[in-house]
Coordinates of C-alpha atoms and ligand atoms in Angstrom, one line a residue:
X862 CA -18.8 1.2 56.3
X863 CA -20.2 -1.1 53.6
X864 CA -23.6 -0.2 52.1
X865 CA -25.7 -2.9 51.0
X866 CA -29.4 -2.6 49.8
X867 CA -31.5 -5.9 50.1
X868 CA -35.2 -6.3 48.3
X869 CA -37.8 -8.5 49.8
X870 CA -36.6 -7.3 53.1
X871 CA -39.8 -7.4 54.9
X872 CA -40.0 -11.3 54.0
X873 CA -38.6 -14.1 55.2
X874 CA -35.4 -14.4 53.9
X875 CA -34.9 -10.9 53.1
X876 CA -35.3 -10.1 56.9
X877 CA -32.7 -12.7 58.1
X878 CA -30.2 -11.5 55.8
X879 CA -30.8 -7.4 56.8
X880 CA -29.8 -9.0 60.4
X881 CA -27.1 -10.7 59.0
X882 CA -25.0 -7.8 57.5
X883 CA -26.1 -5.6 60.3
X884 CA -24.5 -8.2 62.5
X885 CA -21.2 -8.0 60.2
X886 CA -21.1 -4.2 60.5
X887 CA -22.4 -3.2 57.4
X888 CA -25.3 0.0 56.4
X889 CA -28.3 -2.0 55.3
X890 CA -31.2 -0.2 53.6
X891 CA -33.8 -2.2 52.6
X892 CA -36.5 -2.2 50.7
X893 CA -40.5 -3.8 49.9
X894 CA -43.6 -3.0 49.0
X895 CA -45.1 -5.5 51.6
X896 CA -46.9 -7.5 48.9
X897 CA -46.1 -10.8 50.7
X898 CA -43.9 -9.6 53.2
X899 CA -45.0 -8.1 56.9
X900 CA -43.3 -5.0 58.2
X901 CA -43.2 -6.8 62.0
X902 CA -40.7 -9.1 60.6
X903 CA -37.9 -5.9 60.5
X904 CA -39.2 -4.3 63.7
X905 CA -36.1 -5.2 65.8
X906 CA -34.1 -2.8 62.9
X907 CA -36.2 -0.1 63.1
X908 CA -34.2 1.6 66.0
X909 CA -31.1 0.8 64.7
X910 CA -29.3 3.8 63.4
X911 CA -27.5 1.8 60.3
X912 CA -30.9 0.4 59.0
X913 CA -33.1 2.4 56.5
X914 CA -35.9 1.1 55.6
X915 CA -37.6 2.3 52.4
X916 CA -41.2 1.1 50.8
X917 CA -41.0 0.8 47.1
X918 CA -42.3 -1.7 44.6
X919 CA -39.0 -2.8 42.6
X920 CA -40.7 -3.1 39.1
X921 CA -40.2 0.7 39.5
X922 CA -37.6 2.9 38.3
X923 CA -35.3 3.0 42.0
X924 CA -33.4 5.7 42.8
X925 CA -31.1 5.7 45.5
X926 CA -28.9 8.4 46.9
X927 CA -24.9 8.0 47.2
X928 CA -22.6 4.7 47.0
X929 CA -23.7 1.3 47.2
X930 CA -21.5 -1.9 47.5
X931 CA -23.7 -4.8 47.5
X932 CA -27.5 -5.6 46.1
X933 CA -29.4 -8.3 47.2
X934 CA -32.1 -8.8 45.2
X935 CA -34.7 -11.2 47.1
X936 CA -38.4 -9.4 46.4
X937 CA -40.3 -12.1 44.7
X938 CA -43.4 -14.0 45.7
X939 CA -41.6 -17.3 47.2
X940 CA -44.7 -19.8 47.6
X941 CA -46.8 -21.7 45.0
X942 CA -49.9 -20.6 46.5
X943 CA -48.6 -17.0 46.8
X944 CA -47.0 -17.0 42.2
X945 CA -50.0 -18.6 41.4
X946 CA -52.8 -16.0 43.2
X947 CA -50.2 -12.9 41.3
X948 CA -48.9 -14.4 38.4
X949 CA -48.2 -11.4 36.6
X950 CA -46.5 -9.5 40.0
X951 CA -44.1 -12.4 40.0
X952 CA -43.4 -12.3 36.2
X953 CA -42.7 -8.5 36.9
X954 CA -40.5 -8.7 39.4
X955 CA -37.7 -10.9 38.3
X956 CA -37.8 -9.2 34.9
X957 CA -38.6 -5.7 35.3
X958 CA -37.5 -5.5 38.7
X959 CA -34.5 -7.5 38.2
X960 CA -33.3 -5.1 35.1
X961 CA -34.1 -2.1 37.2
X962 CA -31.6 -3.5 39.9
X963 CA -29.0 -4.4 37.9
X964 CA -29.3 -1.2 36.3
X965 CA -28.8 0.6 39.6
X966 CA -26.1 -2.4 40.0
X967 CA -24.3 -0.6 37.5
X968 CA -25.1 2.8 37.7
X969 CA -23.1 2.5 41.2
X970 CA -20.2 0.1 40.3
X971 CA -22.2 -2.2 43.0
X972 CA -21.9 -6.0 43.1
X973 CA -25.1 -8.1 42.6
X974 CA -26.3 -10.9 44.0
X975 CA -29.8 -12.7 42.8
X976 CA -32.0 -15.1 44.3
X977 CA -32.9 -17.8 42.1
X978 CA -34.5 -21.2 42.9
X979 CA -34.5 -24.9 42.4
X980 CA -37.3 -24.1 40.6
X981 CA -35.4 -23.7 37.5
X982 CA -35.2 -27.3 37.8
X983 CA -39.0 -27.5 36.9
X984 CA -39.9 -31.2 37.6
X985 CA -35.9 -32.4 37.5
X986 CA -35.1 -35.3 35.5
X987 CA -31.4 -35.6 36.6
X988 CA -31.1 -36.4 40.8
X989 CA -29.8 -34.6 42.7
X990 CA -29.7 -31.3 40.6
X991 CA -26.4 -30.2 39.8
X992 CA -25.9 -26.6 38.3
X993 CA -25.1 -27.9 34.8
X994 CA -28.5 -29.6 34.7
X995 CA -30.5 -27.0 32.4
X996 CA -33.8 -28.1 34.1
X997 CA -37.3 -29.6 32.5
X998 CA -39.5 -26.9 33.2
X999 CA -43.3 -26.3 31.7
X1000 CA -43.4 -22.9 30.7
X1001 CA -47.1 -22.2 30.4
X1002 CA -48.5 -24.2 33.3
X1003 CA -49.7 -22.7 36.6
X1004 CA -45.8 -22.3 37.9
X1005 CA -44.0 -21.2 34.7
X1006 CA -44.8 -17.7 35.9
X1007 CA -42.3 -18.5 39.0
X1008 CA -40.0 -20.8 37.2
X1009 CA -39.8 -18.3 33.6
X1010 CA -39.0 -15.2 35.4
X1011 CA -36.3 -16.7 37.6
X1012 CA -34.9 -18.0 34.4
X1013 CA -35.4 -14.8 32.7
X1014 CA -33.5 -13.3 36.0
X1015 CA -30.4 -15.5 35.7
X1016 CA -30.3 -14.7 32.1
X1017 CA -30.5 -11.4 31.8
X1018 CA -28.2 -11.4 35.2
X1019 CA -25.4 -13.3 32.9
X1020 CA -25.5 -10.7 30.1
X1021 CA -25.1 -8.4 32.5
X1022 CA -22.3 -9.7 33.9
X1023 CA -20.6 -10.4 29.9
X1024 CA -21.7 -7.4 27.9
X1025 CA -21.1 -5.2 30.6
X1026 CA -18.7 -6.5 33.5
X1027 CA -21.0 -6.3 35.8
X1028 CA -20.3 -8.2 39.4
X1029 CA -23.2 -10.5 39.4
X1030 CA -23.9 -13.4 41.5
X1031 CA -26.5 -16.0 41.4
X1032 CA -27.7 -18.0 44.1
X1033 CA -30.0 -20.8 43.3
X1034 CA -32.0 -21.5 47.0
X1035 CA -33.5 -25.2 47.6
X1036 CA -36.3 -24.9 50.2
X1037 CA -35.5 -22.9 53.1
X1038 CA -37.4 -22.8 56.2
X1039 CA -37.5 -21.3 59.6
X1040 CA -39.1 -18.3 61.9
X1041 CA -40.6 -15.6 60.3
X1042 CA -42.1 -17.8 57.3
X1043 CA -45.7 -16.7 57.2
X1044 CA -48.0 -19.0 58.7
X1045 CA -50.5 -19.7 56.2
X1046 CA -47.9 -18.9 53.1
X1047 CA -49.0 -22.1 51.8
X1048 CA -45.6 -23.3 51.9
X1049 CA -45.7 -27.7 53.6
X1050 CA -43.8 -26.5 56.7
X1051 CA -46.3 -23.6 57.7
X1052 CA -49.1 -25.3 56.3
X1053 CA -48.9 -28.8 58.7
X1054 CA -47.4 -26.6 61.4
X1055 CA -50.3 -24.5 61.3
X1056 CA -52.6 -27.7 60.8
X1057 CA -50.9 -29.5 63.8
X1058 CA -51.6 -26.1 66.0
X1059 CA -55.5 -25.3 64.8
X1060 CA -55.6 -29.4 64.8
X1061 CA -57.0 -30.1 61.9
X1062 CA -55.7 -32.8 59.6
X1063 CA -52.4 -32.9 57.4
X1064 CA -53.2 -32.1 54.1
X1065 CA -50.6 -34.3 51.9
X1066 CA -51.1 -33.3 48.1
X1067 CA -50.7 -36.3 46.0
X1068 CA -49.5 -39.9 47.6
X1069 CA -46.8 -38.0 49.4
X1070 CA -43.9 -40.1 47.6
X1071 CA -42.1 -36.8 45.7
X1072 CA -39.5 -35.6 47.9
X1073 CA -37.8 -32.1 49.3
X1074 CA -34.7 -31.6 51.0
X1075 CA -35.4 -29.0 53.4
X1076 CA -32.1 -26.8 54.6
X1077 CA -32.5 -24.2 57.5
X1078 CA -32.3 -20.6 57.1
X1079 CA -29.3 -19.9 59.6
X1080 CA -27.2 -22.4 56.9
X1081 CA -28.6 -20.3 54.1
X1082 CA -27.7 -17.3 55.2
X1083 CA -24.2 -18.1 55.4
X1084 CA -24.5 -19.8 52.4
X1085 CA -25.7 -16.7 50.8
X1086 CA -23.0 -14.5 52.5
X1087 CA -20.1 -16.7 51.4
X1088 CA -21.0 -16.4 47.9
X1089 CA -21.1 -12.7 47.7
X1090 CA -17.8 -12.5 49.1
X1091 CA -16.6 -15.0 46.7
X1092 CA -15.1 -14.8 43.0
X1093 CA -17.6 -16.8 41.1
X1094 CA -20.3 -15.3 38.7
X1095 CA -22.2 -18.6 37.5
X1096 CA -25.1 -20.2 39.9
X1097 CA -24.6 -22.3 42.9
X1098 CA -26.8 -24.5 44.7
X1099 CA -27.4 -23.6 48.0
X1100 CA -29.7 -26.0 49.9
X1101 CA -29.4 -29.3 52.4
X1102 CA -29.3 -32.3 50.8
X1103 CA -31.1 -34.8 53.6
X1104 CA -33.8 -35.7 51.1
X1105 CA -37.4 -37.1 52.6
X1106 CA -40.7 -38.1 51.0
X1107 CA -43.3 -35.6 52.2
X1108 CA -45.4 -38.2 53.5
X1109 CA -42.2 -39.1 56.1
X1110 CA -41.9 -35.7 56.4
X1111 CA -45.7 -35.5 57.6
X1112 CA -45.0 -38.3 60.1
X1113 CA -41.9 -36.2 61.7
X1114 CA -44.2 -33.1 61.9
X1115 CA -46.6 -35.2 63.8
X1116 CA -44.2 -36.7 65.9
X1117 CA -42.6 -33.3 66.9
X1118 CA -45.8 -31.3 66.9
X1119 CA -47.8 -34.3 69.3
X1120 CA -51.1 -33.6 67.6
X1121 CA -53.4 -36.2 67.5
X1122 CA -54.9 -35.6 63.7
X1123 CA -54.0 -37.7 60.8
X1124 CA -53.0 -37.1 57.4
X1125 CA -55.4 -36.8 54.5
X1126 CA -54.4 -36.7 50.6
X1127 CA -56.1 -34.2 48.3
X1128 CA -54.7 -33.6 44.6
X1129 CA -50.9 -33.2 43.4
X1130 CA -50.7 -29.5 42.0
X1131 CA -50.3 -29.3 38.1
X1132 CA -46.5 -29.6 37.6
X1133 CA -45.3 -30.4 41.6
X1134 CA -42.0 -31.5 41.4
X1135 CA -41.4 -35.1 42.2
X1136 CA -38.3 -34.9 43.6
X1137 CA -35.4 -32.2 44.7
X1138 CA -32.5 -32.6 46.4
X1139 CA -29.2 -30.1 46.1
X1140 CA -25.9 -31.2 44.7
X1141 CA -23.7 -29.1 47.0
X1142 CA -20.0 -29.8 45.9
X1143 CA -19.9 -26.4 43.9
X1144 CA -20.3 -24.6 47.2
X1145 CA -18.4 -26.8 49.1
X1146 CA -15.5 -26.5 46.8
X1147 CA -15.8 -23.0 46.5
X1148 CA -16.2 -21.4 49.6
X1149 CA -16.3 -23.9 52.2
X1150 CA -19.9 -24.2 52.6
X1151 CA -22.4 -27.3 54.1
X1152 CA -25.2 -26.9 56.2
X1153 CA -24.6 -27.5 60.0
X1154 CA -28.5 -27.3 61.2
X1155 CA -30.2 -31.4 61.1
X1156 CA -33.7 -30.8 60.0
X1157 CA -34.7 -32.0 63.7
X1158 CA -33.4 -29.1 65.4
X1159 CA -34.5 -27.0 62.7
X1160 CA -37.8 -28.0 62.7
X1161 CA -38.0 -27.5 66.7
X1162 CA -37.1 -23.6 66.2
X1163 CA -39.5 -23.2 63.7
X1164 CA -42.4 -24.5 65.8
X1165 CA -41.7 -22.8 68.9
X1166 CA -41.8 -19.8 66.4
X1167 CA -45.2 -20.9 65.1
X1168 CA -46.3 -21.8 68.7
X1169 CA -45.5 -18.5 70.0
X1170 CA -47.9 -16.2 67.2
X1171 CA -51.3 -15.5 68.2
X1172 CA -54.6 -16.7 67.9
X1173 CA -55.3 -14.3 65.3
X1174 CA -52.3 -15.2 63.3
X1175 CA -52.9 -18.8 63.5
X1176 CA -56.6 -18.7 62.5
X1177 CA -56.0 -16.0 59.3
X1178 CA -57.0 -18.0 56.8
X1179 CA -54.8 -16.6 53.8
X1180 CA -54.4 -20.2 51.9
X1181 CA -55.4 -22.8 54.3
X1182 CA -56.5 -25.3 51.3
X1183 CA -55.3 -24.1 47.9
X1184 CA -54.9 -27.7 46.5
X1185 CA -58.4 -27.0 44.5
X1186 CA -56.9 -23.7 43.3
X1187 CA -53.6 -24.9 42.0
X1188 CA -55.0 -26.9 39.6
X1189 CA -57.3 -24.9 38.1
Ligands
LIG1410 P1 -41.2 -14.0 51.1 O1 -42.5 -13.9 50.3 O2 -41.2 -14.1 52.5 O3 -40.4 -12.6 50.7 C1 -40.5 -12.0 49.5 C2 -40.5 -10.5 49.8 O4 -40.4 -9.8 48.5 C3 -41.8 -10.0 50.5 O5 -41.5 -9.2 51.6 C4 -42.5 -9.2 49.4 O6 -43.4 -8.2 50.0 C5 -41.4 -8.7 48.6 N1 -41.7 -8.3 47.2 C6 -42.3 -9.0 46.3 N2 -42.5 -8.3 45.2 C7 -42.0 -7.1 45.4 C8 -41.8 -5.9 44.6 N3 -42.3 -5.9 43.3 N4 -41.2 -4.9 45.1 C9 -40.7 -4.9 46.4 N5 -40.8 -6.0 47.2 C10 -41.5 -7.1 46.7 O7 -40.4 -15.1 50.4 P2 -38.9 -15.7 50.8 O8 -39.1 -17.1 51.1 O9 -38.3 -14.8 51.8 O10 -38.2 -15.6 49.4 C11 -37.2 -14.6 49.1 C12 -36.5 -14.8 47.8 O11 -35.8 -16.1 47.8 C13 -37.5 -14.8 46.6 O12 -36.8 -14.2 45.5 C14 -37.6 -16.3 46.3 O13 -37.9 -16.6 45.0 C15 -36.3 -16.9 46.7 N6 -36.4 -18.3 47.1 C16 -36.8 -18.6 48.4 C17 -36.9 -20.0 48.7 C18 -37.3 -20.5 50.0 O14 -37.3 -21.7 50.3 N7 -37.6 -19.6 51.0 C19 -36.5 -21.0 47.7 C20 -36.1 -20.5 46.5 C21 -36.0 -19.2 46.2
LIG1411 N1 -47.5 -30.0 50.1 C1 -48.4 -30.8 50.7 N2 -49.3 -30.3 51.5 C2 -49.4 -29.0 51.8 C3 -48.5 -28.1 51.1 C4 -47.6 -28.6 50.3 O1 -48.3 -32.1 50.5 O2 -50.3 -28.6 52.6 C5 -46.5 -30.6 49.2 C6 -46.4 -29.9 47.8 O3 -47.3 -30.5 46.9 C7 -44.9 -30.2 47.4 C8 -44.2 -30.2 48.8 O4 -45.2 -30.3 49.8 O5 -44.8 -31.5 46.9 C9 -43.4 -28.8 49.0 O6 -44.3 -27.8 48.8 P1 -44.0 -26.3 49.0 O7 -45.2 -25.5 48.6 O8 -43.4 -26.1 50.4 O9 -42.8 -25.9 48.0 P2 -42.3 -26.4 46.6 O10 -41.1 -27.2 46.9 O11 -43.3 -27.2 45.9 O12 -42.0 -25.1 45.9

């Protein structure tokens, strides 16, 4: 059997994938220190004889016993709101913790894949973002903290991969959604589900004309998976290119949700990208790969996910308006 150690296991995407190679037959340990992540979102695995499960912030020295094939590393704070309120945390973990892993990476002959971001993009002047684009980010405002380290992760991942022939892989993710995102993460699809549901008004920041492209966490996944098994060590793009303004997007939510609030507009973040949308030919040209899930079935899964969390969930008031904050 395959062993294959994921970080950021407890979170959202770190979860799906822990299903994902249990699914394809593999031993999955994984690991978090819960910082934004919720140990409910791996209780399914806890029975399950090849899942180990083991509580560790990755910025420290990680010591595991035996092989290892595969590393995921996917521990990072994922929303604005959430890189912004632990700046340093986040700067931490894709440098310190991303040299740790690819340490242990090496230590075990182990192949390593990292999760980057459209983020290192910053506020993209080429459209849509190919993986030659080198990015227009600002790296002292509010979300440098995000965008630098991921940065810093790909590099340090590269001379990893050339000074010491490391097996590296580097995934850069474009907005992923679906169950087991944290309701009040901040993120625009829990934050106007979670509006629609406590019915309260949509929050839009800015005039709602910069745009995402919003890709499903199922495609992801797969997405993900494809690129470990595959032969290529430079970054690919893995995201859903159906590109919408957030104000449409706000529209659809209301549509699908039936609430009967409106929208209201509060400030544009400091350095909010004004638009993003993947260029997938790399992926599809290397492995096959395009997302399958439209964002209208998509977005119904995620809401019956939403829908189904209590009361107590749904009124936790982690980041509810942050807009104020952002821009400080
Ligand atoms: P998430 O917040 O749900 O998950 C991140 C997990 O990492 C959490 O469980 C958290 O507790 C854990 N973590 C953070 N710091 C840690 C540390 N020092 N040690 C151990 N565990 C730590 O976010 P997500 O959306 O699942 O994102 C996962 C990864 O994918 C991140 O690296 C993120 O940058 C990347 N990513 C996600 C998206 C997206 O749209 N979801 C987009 C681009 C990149
Ligand atoms: N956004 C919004 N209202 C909210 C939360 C976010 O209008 O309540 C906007 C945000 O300014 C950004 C887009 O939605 O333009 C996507 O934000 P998100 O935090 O999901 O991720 P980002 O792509 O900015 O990392």
């Amino acid at each position: 059997m395959k062993k294959v150690l994921i970080t950021g296991a407890a979170g959202f995407l770190g979860s799906h994938l822990c299903d994902r190679f249990i699914h394809e037959g593999y031993k999955v340990i994984g690991m978090d220190n819960f910082i934004t992540g919720d140990k409910k979102n791996l209780h399914y695995l806890e029975s399950n004889p090849n899942f180990e499960f083991i509580e560790h912030d990755v910025t420290e020295f990680i010591k595991i016993e035996g092989r290892l094939d595969f590393i995921l590393h996917f521990a990072s704070p994922a929303s604005p709101i959430d890189y912004l309120k632990i700046p340093i945390q986040t700067l931490k973990v894709g440098a310190l913790g991303t040299h740790n892993l690819l340490g242990l990476a090496k230590a075990k002959k182990a192949r390593i894949l990292i999760a980057s971001t459209s983020e290192v993009y910053g506020d993209p002047l080429v459209h849509p973002q190919t993986e030659d684009y080198y990015g227009n980010v600002n790296a002292i405002g509010p979300r440098g903290v995000y965008d630098e380290a991921k940065r810093f992760q790909e590099s340090i991942t590269m001379a990893y991969h050339r000074f010491h022939g490391l097996e590296t892989r580097i995934v850069r993710i474009f907005n992923t959604y679906g169950p087991r995102m944290r309701l009040n993460d901040g993120r625009v699809i829990p934050a106007f589900m979670g509006q629609a549901l406590r019915g309260e008004d949509l929050t839009i920041f800015g005039d709602g004309m910069q745009t995402r492209s919003f890709c499903y966490v199922d495609d992801q996944v797969e997405g993900i998976y494809r690129l470990l098994l595959s032969d290529y060590s430079y970054p690919v793009n893995i995201g859903n290119p159906n590109e919408i303004t957030i104000k449409d997007f706000a529209e659809e939510i209301i549509k699908l949700t039936g609430t009967k609030q409106k929208v209201i507009y509060k400030d544009l973040p400091v350095d909010d990208p004004m638009q993003r949308k993947p260029d997938i030919t790399l992926a599809k040209k290397l492995f096959n790969w395009e997302p399958k899930v439209g964002r209208e079935e998509g977005m119904k899964k995620t809401f019956e996910y939403f829908k189904a969390l209590s009361k107590e969930e749904l009124y936790k008031s982690e980041h509810k308006d942050f807009s104020s904050y952002i821009n400080k």
